[in-house]
Short mmCIF file of C-alpha atoms in Angstrom, two decimals:
data_model
loop_
_atom_site.label_atom_id
_atom_site.label_comp_id
_atom_site.label_asym_id
_atom_site.label_seq_id
_atom_site.Cartn_x
_atom_site.Cartn_y
_atom_site.Cartn_z
CA MET A 70 0.00 0.00 0.00
CA GLU A 71 2.86 2.31 0.84
CA VAL A 72 4.50 1.66 -2.52
CA CYS A 73 1.28 2.28 -4.43
CA TYR A 74 0.85 5.64 -2.73
CA GLN A 75 4.32 6.82 -3.61
CA LEU A 76 4.15 5.86 -7.28
CA PRO A 77 1.93 8.74 -8.45
CA VAL A 78 4.34 11.44 -7.37
CA LEU A 79 7.34 10.02 -9.20
CA PRO A 80 6.52 11.88 -12.45
CA LEU A 81 6.85 15.18 -10.60
CA ASP A 82 10.52 14.50 -10.00
CA ARG A 83 11.60 13.03 -13.30
CA PRO A 84 11.73 14.38 -16.85
CA VAL A 85 9.44 12.70 -19.34
CA PRO A 86 11.23 10.77 -22.11
CA LYS A 87 11.35 12.70 -25.39
CA HIS A 88 9.48 10.02 -27.30
CA VAL A 89 6.57 10.32 -24.87
CA LEU A 90 6.23 14.01 -25.59
CA SER A 91 6.39 13.78 -29.37
CA ARG A 92 2.64 14.41 -29.65
CA ARG A 93 0.97 15.65 -32.75
CA GLY A 94 -2.25 17.05 -34.09
CA ALA A 95 -5.59 18.41 -32.92
CA ILE A 96 -8.42 20.65 -34.00
CA SER A 97 -7.81 24.36 -33.65
CA PHE A 98 -9.45 27.59 -34.75
CA SER A 99 -6.14 29.36 -35.18
CA SER A 100 -2.89 28.04 -36.49
CA SER A 101 -1.08 30.04 -33.82
CA SER A 102 -2.94 28.49 -30.90
CA SER A 103 -0.75 27.15 -28.12
CA LEU A 104 -0.38 23.54 -27.10
CA PHE A 105 -1.45 22.88 -23.54
CA GLY A 106 -0.05 19.45 -22.89
CA ALA A 107 3.61 20.43 -22.93
CA PRO A 108 4.82 20.61 -19.35
CA ASP A 109 6.21 24.13 -19.92
CA PRO A 110 3.85 26.14 -22.19
CA ARG A 111 6.63 28.59 -23.06
CA GLN A 112 8.48 25.84 -24.88
CA LEU A 113 5.92 25.62 -27.65
CA SER A 114 4.57 28.44 -29.80
CA GLN A 115 1.84 26.56 -31.66
CA ARG A 116 0.01 23.29 -32.06
CA ARG A 117 1.49 21.03 -34.71
CA GLY A 118 -0.46 19.66 -37.65
CA ALA A 119 -3.71 21.17 -36.44
CA ILE A 120 -6.85 21.51 -38.54
CA SER A 121 -7.45 25.25 -38.52
CA TYR A 122 -9.96 27.59 -40.08
CA ASP A 123 -7.12 29.19 -42.00
CA SER A 124 -6.01 25.94 -43.65
CA SER A 125 -8.77 25.09 -46.07
CA ASP A 126 -6.51 23.00 -48.29
CA GLN A 127 -5.55 20.79 -45.39
CA THR A 128 -9.18 20.48 -44.29
CA ALA A 129 -10.23 19.51 -47.80
CA LEU A 130 -7.48 16.90 -47.91
CA TYR A 131 -8.64 15.55 -44.57
CA ILE A 132 -12.24 15.27 -45.78
CA ARG A 133 -11.18 13.44 -48.93
CA MET A 134 -9.26 11.04 -46.76
CA LEU A 135 -12.33 10.55 -44.55
CA ALA A 136 -14.33 9.67 -47.63
CA ARG A 137 -11.79 7.09 -48.72
CA LEU A 138 -11.58 5.58 -45.25
CA GLY A 139 -15.33 5.41 -44.99
CA CYS A 140 -15.48 3.36 -48.20
CA GLY A 141 -12.99 0.73 -47.10
CA SER A 142 -13.20 -2.79 -48.41
CA PRO A 143 -15.69 -5.12 -46.67
CA GLY A 144 -12.86 -7.21 -45.30
CA SER A 145 -10.89 -4.32 -43.85
CA ASP A 146 -10.28 -4.17 -40.11
CA PRO A 147 -12.58 -1.49 -38.57
CA GLU A 148 -10.23 -0.95 -35.63
CA ARG A 149 -7.34 -0.29 -37.97
CA ARG A 150 -9.48 2.05 -40.07
CA VAL A 151 -10.50 4.17 -37.08
CA HIS A 152 -6.91 4.32 -35.90
CA ARG A 153 -5.72 5.62 -39.27
CA LEU A 154 -8.49 8.20 -39.40
CA LEU A 155 -7.68 9.59 -35.99
CA SER A 156 -3.94 9.54 -36.57
CA PHE A 157 -3.86 11.40 -39.88
CA GLN A 158 -2.73 14.72 -38.42
CA ARG A 159 -0.17 12.95 -36.29
CA TYR A 160 1.12 11.31 -39.47
CA LEU A 161 1.57 14.74 -41.02
CA HIS A 162 3.61 15.82 -38.03
CA SER A 163 5.78 12.71 -38.27
CA SER A 164 6.58 13.53 -41.89
CA ARG A 165 7.69 17.02 -40.82
CA LEU A 166 10.04 15.50 -38.26
CA LEU A 167 11.56 13.36 -40.99
CA ARG A 168 12.26 16.56 -42.94
CA GLY A 169 14.46 17.78 -40.11
CA ILE A 170 12.21 19.95 -37.94
CA PRO A 171 13.62 19.61 -34.39
CA GLN A 172 11.61 17.97 -31.64
CA GLN A 173 10.55 19.93 -28.58
CA ILE A 174 12.71 20.67 -25.57
CA PRO A 175 12.54 18.18 -22.67
CA LEU A 176 10.48 18.79 -19.55
CA HIS A 177 11.80 21.20 -16.92
CA ILE A 178 12.11 19.46 -13.57
CA LEU A 179 9.95 21.02 -10.87
CA ASP A 180 11.36 22.83 -7.88
CA GLU A 181 11.42 20.51 -4.85
CA ASP A 182 9.28 22.91 -2.83
CA TYR A 183 6.53 22.84 -5.45
CA THR A 184 6.78 19.06 -5.65
CA GLY A 185 6.29 18.75 -1.92
CA GLN A 186 3.26 21.04 -1.92
CA ALA A 187 1.69 19.10 -4.79
CA ARG A 188 2.15 15.87 -2.82
CA CYS A 189 0.47 17.42 0.18
CA MET A 190 -2.48 18.48 -1.95
CA LEU A 191 -2.86 14.95 -3.32
CA GLU A 192 -3.33 13.71 0.24
CA LYS A 193 -6.57 15.74 0.29
CA VAL A 194 -7.71 15.01 -3.24
CA GLY A 195 -11.14 13.93 -1.97
CA ASN A 196 -11.83 17.32 -0.39
CA TRP A 197 -14.58 19.25 -2.17
CA ASN A 198 -12.64 22.49 -1.58
CA PHE A 199 -9.69 21.14 -3.61
CA ASP A 200 -8.15 24.09 -5.47
CA ILE A 201 -7.37 22.77 -8.94
CA PHE A 202 -5.93 26.12 -10.04
CA LEU A 203 -3.31 26.01 -7.27
CA PHE A 204 -2.59 22.35 -7.99
CA ASP A 205 -2.07 23.14 -11.66
CA ARG A 206 0.50 25.79 -10.76
CA LEU A 207 2.28 23.46 -8.35
CA THR A 208 2.55 20.79 -11.03
CA ASN A 209 3.83 23.20 -13.67
CA GLY A 210 0.65 22.91 -15.74
CA ASN A 211 0.47 19.12 -15.45
CA SER A 212 -2.58 18.85 -13.18
CA LEU A 213 -4.47 16.43 -15.42
CA ILE A 214 -1.55 14.02 -15.84
CA THR A 215 -0.56 14.07 -12.18
CA LEU A 216 -4.06 13.85 -10.73
CA THR A 217 -5.28 11.04 -13.00
CA PHE A 218 -2.09 9.04 -12.54
CA HIS A 219 -2.41 9.39 -8.77
CA LEU A 220 -6.05 8.28 -8.67
CA LEU A 221 -5.47 5.26 -10.89
CA ASN A 222 -2.67 4.21 -8.55
CA GLN A 223 -4.60 4.97 -5.39
CA TYR A 224 -7.37 2.62 -6.50
CA GLY A 225 -4.80 -0.04 -7.39
CA LEU A 226 -5.97 -0.06 -11.00
CA VAL A 227 -2.48 0.02 -12.53
CA GLU A 228 -1.61 -3.27 -10.88
CA LEU A 229 -5.06 -4.84 -11.18
CA PHE A 230 -5.36 -4.22 -14.94
CA GLN A 231 -1.63 -4.81 -15.48
CA LEU A 232 -1.15 -1.42 -17.12
CA ASP A 233 2.28 -0.73 -18.53
CA MET A 234 3.60 2.34 -16.70
CA VAL A 235 5.31 3.82 -19.76
CA LYS A 236 2.21 3.38 -21.92
CA LEU A 237 0.00 4.84 -19.20
CA TRP A 238 2.23 7.87 -18.71
CA ARG A 239 2.45 8.42 -22.46
CA PHE A 240 -1.33 8.15 -22.80
CA LEU A 241 -1.91 10.75 -20.08
CA VAL A 242 0.64 13.13 -21.59
CA MET A 243 -1.07 12.80 -24.97
CA VAL A 244 -4.50 13.38 -23.42
CA GLN A 245 -3.38 16.54 -21.64
CA GLU A 246 -1.64 17.74 -24.79
CA ASP A 247 -4.81 17.42 -26.86
CA TYR A 248 -6.66 19.91 -24.69
CA HIS A 249 -6.29 23.47 -26.01
CA SER A 250 -4.61 25.84 -23.57
CA ASN A 251 -5.94 28.87 -25.46
CA ASN A 252 -9.50 27.87 -24.49
CA PRO A 253 -10.38 29.93 -21.40
CA TYR A 254 -12.61 27.12 -20.06
CA HIS A 255 -12.54 23.87 -22.02
CA ASN A 256 -8.92 23.04 -21.33
CA ALA A 257 -6.91 20.46 -19.37
CA VAL A 258 -7.48 22.23 -16.05
CA HIS A 259 -11.23 21.81 -16.53
CA ALA A 260 -10.68 18.12 -17.31
CA ALA A 261 -8.61 17.76 -14.13
CA ASP A 262 -11.33 19.52 -12.13
CA VAL A 263 -13.99 17.18 -13.51
CA THR A 264 -11.78 14.17 -12.73
CA GLN A 265 -11.36 15.33 -9.13
CA ALA A 266 -15.12 15.86 -8.79
CA MET A 267 -15.77 12.42 -10.28
CA TYR A 268 -13.47 10.94 -7.65
CA CYS A 269 -15.45 12.72 -4.90
CA TYR A 270 -18.70 11.26 -6.22
CA MET A 271 -17.29 7.76 -6.53
CA GLN A 272 -16.23 8.01 -2.89
CA GLU A 273 -19.84 8.57 -1.81
CA PRO A 274 -21.10 5.61 0.29
CA MET A 275 -23.66 4.27 -2.19
CA LEU A 276 -21.15 4.25 -5.04
CA ALA A 277 -18.12 3.20 -3.00
CA ARG A 278 -19.99 0.07 -1.88
CA SER A 279 -21.22 -0.83 -5.36
CA LEU A 280 -18.76 0.22 -8.06
CA THR A 281 -16.40 -2.40 -9.42
CA SER A 282 -12.78 -1.68 -10.31
CA TYR A 283 -13.82 -1.74 -13.95
CA ASP A 284 -16.49 0.92 -13.27
CA ILE A 285 -13.95 3.11 -11.49
CA LEU A 286 -11.43 2.77 -14.32
CA LEU A 287 -14.05 3.77 -16.87
CA GLY A 288 -15.26 6.68 -14.72
CA LEU A 289 -11.79 8.16 -14.31
CA LEU A 290 -10.85 7.73 -17.98
CA ALA A 291 -14.15 9.26 -19.10
CA ALA A 292 -13.70 12.25 -16.80
CA ALA A 293 -10.14 12.86 -18.00
CA THR A 294 -11.06 12.64 -21.70
CA HIS A 295 -14.65 13.94 -21.72
CA ASP A 296 -13.74 17.22 -23.53
CA LEU A 297 -10.68 16.00 -25.42
CA ASP A 298 -9.63 18.32 -28.27
CA HIS A 299 -12.50 20.76 -27.59
CA PRO A 300 -12.24 23.62 -30.13
CA GLY A 301 -13.64 26.28 -27.79
CA VAL A 302 -16.93 26.75 -29.66
CA ASN A 303 -20.25 24.94 -29.33
CA GLN A 304 -22.10 22.52 -31.58
CA PRO A 305 -24.42 25.10 -33.24
CA PHE A 306 -21.32 27.05 -34.29
CA LEU A 307 -19.80 23.96 -35.94
CA ILE A 308 -23.07 23.22 -37.72
CA LYS A 309 -23.67 26.72 -39.09
CA THR A 310 -20.07 27.01 -40.33
CA ASP A 311 -20.26 23.61 -42.07
CA HIS A 312 -17.36 22.28 -40.05
CA TYR A 313 -16.24 18.82 -41.13
CA LEU A 314 -16.99 17.40 -37.66
CA ALA A 315 -20.65 18.41 -37.98
CA THR A 316 -20.80 16.56 -41.29
CA LEU A 317 -18.92 13.56 -39.93
CA TYR A 318 -21.30 13.10 -36.99
CA ARG A 319 -24.44 14.25 -38.82
CA ASN A 320 -25.05 17.24 -36.54
CA THR A 321 -25.68 14.94 -33.56
CA SER A 322 -23.61 15.20 -30.34
CA VAL A 323 -20.84 16.49 -32.59
CA LEU A 324 -18.37 17.51 -29.90
CA GLU A 325 -19.06 14.56 -27.61
CA ASN A 326 -18.60 12.08 -30.45
CA HIS A 327 -15.32 13.75 -31.31
CA HIS A 328 -14.12 13.66 -27.69
CA TRP A 329 -14.94 9.96 -27.53
CA LYS A 330 -13.33 9.02 -30.83
CA SER A 331 -10.25 11.06 -29.95
CA ALA A 332 -9.94 9.18 -26.67
CA VAL A 333 -10.30 5.84 -28.45
CA GLY A 334 -7.63 6.91 -30.93
CA LEU A 335 -5.18 7.64 -28.10
CA LEU A 336 -5.94 4.35 -26.35
CA ARG A 337 -5.19 2.48 -29.55
CA GLU A 338 -2.17 4.53 -30.46
CA THR A 339 -0.53 3.99 -27.08
CA GLY A 340 -1.70 0.37 -26.83
CA LEU A 341 -2.67 0.96 -23.20
CA PHE A 342 -5.08 -1.99 -23.23
CA SER A 343 -3.47 -4.00 -26.03
CA HIS A 344 -2.77 -6.83 -23.59
CA LEU A 345 -6.51 -7.37 -23.05
CA PRO A 346 -8.68 -9.56 -25.31
CA ALA A 347 -10.02 -7.69 -28.34
CA GLU A 348 -13.63 -8.18 -27.23
CA ASP A 349 -12.90 -6.59 -23.85
CA ARG A 350 -11.14 -3.64 -25.48
CA LEU A 351 -14.04 -2.94 -27.82
CA SER A 352 -16.53 -3.22 -24.95
CA MET A 353 -14.50 -0.78 -22.91
CA GLU A 354 -14.36 1.69 -25.81
CA ARG A 355 -18.14 1.50 -26.28
CA GLU A 356 -18.83 2.08 -22.60
CA LEU A 357 -16.33 4.92 -22.48
CA GLY A 358 -18.26 6.48 -25.35
CA SER A 359 -21.56 6.01 -23.55
CA LEU A 360 -20.24 7.96 -20.58
CA ILE A 361 -18.76 10.79 -22.63
CA LEU A 362 -21.88 11.11 -24.80
CA ALA A 363 -23.94 11.57 -21.64
CA THR A 364 -22.26 14.97 -21.12
CA ASP A 365 -24.09 16.41 -24.15
CA ILE A 366 -26.00 19.27 -22.51
CA SER A 367 -28.69 19.10 -25.20
CA LYS A 368 -29.66 15.66 -23.81
CA GLN A 369 -29.86 16.97 -20.25
CA ASN A 370 -33.64 16.67 -19.92
CA ASP A 371 -33.66 13.12 -21.26
CA TYR A 372 -31.17 11.89 -18.67
CA LEU A 373 -32.78 13.92 -15.89
CA SER A 374 -36.22 12.47 -16.68
CA ARG A 375 -34.86 8.91 -16.57
CA PHE A 376 -33.05 9.64 -13.32
CA ARG A 377 -36.14 11.18 -11.74
CA LEU A 378 -38.28 8.22 -12.83
CA HIS A 379 -35.86 5.73 -11.28
CA LEU A 380 -35.87 7.69 -8.02
CA ASP A 381 -39.66 8.02 -7.97
CA GLN A 382 -40.08 4.29 -8.54
CA GLU A 383 -37.20 3.44 -6.20
CA ASN A 384 -36.01 0.77 -8.62
CA LEU A 385 -32.32 1.57 -8.92
CA CYS A 386 -30.34 -1.57 -8.23
CA LEU A 387 -26.60 -0.99 -8.12
CA SER A 388 -25.89 -4.69 -8.28
CA SER A 389 -26.99 -4.37 -11.92
CA ALA A 390 -24.19 -3.42 -14.31
CA SER A 391 -26.56 -1.34 -16.46
CA HIS A 392 -27.83 0.62 -13.46
CA ARG A 393 -24.29 1.25 -12.22
CA HIS A 394 -23.38 2.51 -15.67
CA PHE A 395 -26.35 4.87 -15.66
CA ILE A 396 -25.31 6.24 -12.27
CA LEU A 397 -21.79 6.76 -13.63
CA GLN A 398 -23.34 8.73 -16.49
CA MET A 399 -25.22 10.92 -14.02
CA ALA A 400 -22.11 11.32 -11.86
CA LEU A 401 -20.08 12.46 -14.87
CA LYS A 402 -22.83 14.90 -15.84
CA CYS A 403 -22.73 16.35 -12.34
CA ALA A 404 -18.92 16.52 -12.35
CA ASP A 405 -18.97 18.29 -15.72
CA ILE A 406 -21.17 21.16 -14.52
CA CYS A 407 -20.32 21.24 -10.81
CA ASN A 408 -18.63 24.67 -10.92
CA PRO A 409 -21.65 26.48 -9.38
CA CYS A 410 -21.44 24.01 -6.46
CA ARG A 411 -17.84 24.83 -5.56
CA PRO A 412 -16.88 27.42 -2.91
CA TRP A 413 -17.29 31.00 -4.16
CA GLU A 414 -13.57 31.64 -4.72
CA LEU A 415 -13.34 28.69 -7.12
CA SER A 416 -16.81 28.97 -8.62
CA LYS A 417 -16.32 32.63 -9.51
CA GLN A 418 -13.12 31.86 -11.42
CA TRP A 419 -14.82 29.14 -13.44
CA SER A 420 -17.81 31.37 -14.15
CA GLU A 421 -15.56 34.10 -15.53
CA LYS A 422 -13.61 31.63 -17.65
CA VAL A 423 -16.65 29.98 -19.25
CA THR A 424 -18.21 33.39 -19.96
CA GLU A 425 -14.98 34.56 -21.57
CA GLU A 426 -15.10 31.54 -23.87
CA PHE A 427 -18.72 32.28 -24.76
CA PHE A 428 -17.86 35.88 -25.59
CA LYS A 429 -14.87 34.85 -27.71
CA GLN A 430 -17.22 32.74 -29.82
CA GLY A 431 -19.63 35.66 -30.07
CA ASP A 432 -16.83 37.93 -31.23
CA ILE A 433 -15.95 35.50 -34.03
CA GLU A 434 -19.62 35.24 -35.03
CA LYS A 435 -19.97 39.03 -35.19
CA LYS A 436 -16.78 39.37 -37.18
CA HIS A 437 -17.99 36.96 -39.84
CA LYS A 438 -21.57 38.28 -39.93
CA LEU A 439 -23.02 35.13 -38.33
CA GLU A 440 -25.98 35.09 -35.99
CA VAL A 441 -24.58 35.46 -32.48
CA SER A 442 -25.35 32.42 -30.32
CA PRO A 443 -27.32 32.85 -27.08
CA VAL A 444 -25.20 34.03 -24.10
CA CYS A 445 -22.29 34.75 -26.46
CA ASN A 446 -22.99 38.46 -26.98
CA ARG A 447 -20.84 40.47 -24.57
CA GLU A 448 -22.90 43.61 -25.21
CA ASN A 449 -26.10 42.34 -23.60
CA ASN A 450 -24.89 39.61 -21.24
CA THR A 451 -22.94 39.59 -18.00
CA VAL A 452 -21.23 36.82 -16.05
CA GLY A 453 -23.88 37.17 -13.35
CA ASN A 454 -27.01 36.85 -15.47
CA ILE A 455 -25.53 33.93 -17.41
CA GLN A 456 -24.64 32.10 -14.21
CA ILE A 457 -27.97 32.77 -12.51
CA GLY A 458 -29.79 31.41 -15.55
CA PHE A 459 -27.54 28.35 -15.75
CA MET A 460 -28.01 27.54 -12.09
CA SER A 461 -31.77 28.03 -12.21
CA TYR A 462 -32.50 25.95 -15.30
CA VAL A 463 -29.65 23.45 -15.55
CA ALA A 464 -27.62 22.93 -12.38
CA GLU A 465 -30.25 23.14 -9.64
CA PRO A 466 -32.63 20.53 -11.16
CA LEU A 467 -29.74 18.08 -11.69
CA PHE A 468 -28.14 18.44 -8.27
CA ALA A 469 -31.50 18.32 -6.51
CA GLU A 470 -32.09 14.86 -8.01
CA TRP A 471 -28.52 13.80 -7.23
CA ALA A 472 -29.16 14.76 -3.59
CA ARG A 473 -32.26 12.55 -3.62
CA PHE A 474 -30.14 9.66 -4.85
CA SER A 475 -27.18 10.31 -2.54
CA ASP A 476 -28.36 12.31 0.46
CA THR A 477 -24.97 12.92 2.06
CA ARG A 478 -23.00 15.76 3.55
CA LEU A 479 -21.33 16.36 0.18
CA SER A 480 -24.68 16.68 -1.61
CA GLN A 481 -25.97 19.17 0.94
CA THR A 482 -22.68 21.08 0.79
CA MET A 483 -22.96 21.38 -2.99
CA LEU A 484 -26.55 22.63 -2.81
CA GLY A 485 -25.54 25.07 -0.08
CA HIS A 486 -22.66 26.49 -2.11
CA MET A 487 -24.88 26.82 -5.17
CA GLY A 488 -27.49 28.78 -3.21
CA LEU A 489 -24.86 31.12 -1.80
CA ASN A 490 -23.18 31.57 -5.19
CA LYS A 491 -26.49 32.36 -6.85
CA ALA A 492 -27.21 34.96 -4.18
CA SER A 493 -23.72 36.43 -4.61
CA TRP A 494 -24.17 36.82 -8.34
CA GLY A 495 -27.57 38.38 -7.71
CA GLY A 496 -26.00 40.87 -5.33
CA LEU A 497 -23.28 41.78 -7.83
CA GLN A 498 -25.92 42.22 -10.52
CA GLN A 499 -27.85 44.58 -8.28
CA GLU A 500 -24.71 46.62 -7.52
CA GLN A 501 -23.90 46.91 -11.22
CA THR A 502 -27.44 48.01 -12.00
CA THR A 503 -27.33 50.67 -9.27
CA VAL A 504 -23.98 52.02 -10.48
CA SER A 505 -25.23 52.14 -14.08
CA GLU A 506 -28.36 54.04 -13.09
CA GLU A 507 -26.35 56.57 -11.10
CA ALA A 508 -23.90 57.10 -13.97
CA GLU A 509 -26.55 57.31 -16.69
CA PRO A 510 -27.52 61.04 -16.36
CA SER A 511 -23.93 62.25 -16.74
CA THR A 512 -23.10 59.97 -19.65
CA ALA A 513 -26.33 60.04 -21.61
CA GLY A 514 -24.97 62.58 -24.11
CA THR A 515 -21.93 60.48 -24.97
CA ASP A 516 -23.46 56.98 -25.02
CA ALA A 517 -24.06 57.01 -28.76
CA GLU A 518 -20.55 58.26 -29.52
CA ASP A 519 -18.96 55.74 -27.15
CA GLY A 520 -21.00 52.90 -28.62
CA ALA A 521 -19.98 53.85 -32.15
CA ALA A 522 -16.33 54.07 -31.09
CA ARG A 523 -16.51 50.61 -29.50
CA ARG A 524 -18.07 49.13 -32.60
CA ASN A 525 -15.39 50.70 -34.79
CA ASP A 526 -12.66 49.39 -32.48
CA ASN A 527 -14.14 45.90 -32.62
CA THR A 528 -14.26 46.03 -36.39
CA ALA A 529 -10.66 47.19 -36.61
CA THR A 530 -9.33 44.58 -34.19
CA GLY A 531 -11.48 41.70 -35.32
CA ALA A 532 -14.20 41.83 -32.65
CA GLY A 533 -12.25 41.74 -29.46
CA GLY A 534 -8.87 40.94 -30.87
CA THR A 535 -9.63 37.79 -32.88
CA SER A 536 -7.26 37.34 -35.77
CA SER A 537 -8.08 37.05 -39.44
CA LYS A 538 -7.00 33.43 -39.24
CA GLU A 539 -10.31 32.56 -37.59
CA ILE A 540 -12.32 32.73 -40.80
CA PRO A 541 -14.75 29.78 -40.64
CA GLN A 542 -14.15 27.88 -43.87
CA GLY A 543 -15.80 24.74 -42.58
CA SER A 544 -15.67 21.57 -44.59
CA ARG A 545 -16.40 22.91 -48.05
CA GLU A 546 -13.69 22.39 -50.61
CA SER A 547 -12.89 25.38 -52.80
#
């Protein structure tokens, strides 16, 4: 037990082998977007081999390749075909390396003081007040790798499933690297936060007594990969810009399908479960997909209705594998949107980050004369009103039902935090309204001029500083 506990912190003290960090490819909306997974973000200036809105030729090539792969011969191996599809961009990067482009600089070793503090934090990883932002700083931007590795070890899953340590470490590095650091919200820190929340839920008495090691493994992997390669815009944006992903997944759970398939691609590329029978691997991939697809917010009411019906009829039986899987789906949904349930200091940071990402999408939509998506217009939305609406219509109904299922101290704590946070945002909204009303008489004569100046500035800078490389060319070949 002592050995198992010490294993997770080893990566903090040792540089990662170069071959582990030679990661390629992802989806990006700017060819200059930074790569998050590198242990020191300053070492990399851009993502490699990314599909960007400013690279229509590459996108067209990718789509033609998708078409060819989709029309494979009847006898072709489907697993091999999916692997090739998901590895195409990584293949492009490999060819660049062969042409002499140098590989990235090795990992900087962390200061011993930071390493010690990170270890101390891991001892309290089940605390709902866990500060993922501090932990990310202490691990030099490697919170997702370090946290997931630690939890897998703490549960004894590395030994139980005979996971190769090098393959596991490489898989986690690749996962973290495929999150986009230029996304204010949907990045690797969010994935680490969701993974920590998932761990808290799986420690709840009802789940701790019922979940199998296989369930726990799936739950942690799904949490870590649930937003893998998120482009920082929502599904409606991908659909209305004719993005190739929208076409590929027929406008249905576009992002969630991509997160799932990306995760499967990394599992196969690293061979993390290659020692298991093929049937078991495929089953694991399907169930991983089922968990990730449950995070589609457009399906929220469907899952909530099923959950409420089970609770009303009192027919949940956690000795049933299907019922345990459904509860894992609900747990992951809660973990994904639990920010309003965190203490105010943490919740406020997340609220500001997700709103910033919304507004960045709105700026791009304005710039390209697209209809601005709801809550994405910075001119008529605030962090407070967006959060109050989200809590009222999305978070509160879900967490109220979760508290019915698992009526524990944690559930009551989450509901308590959410109530306080909602009141805090309401208070801030009221203060802003009062200040605006007091300032209105003295500024009424200049409002029109100021508004025109702001609009002109936005036009000149690309609506809030977005670059001309963000032109949505979608999947159409020129």
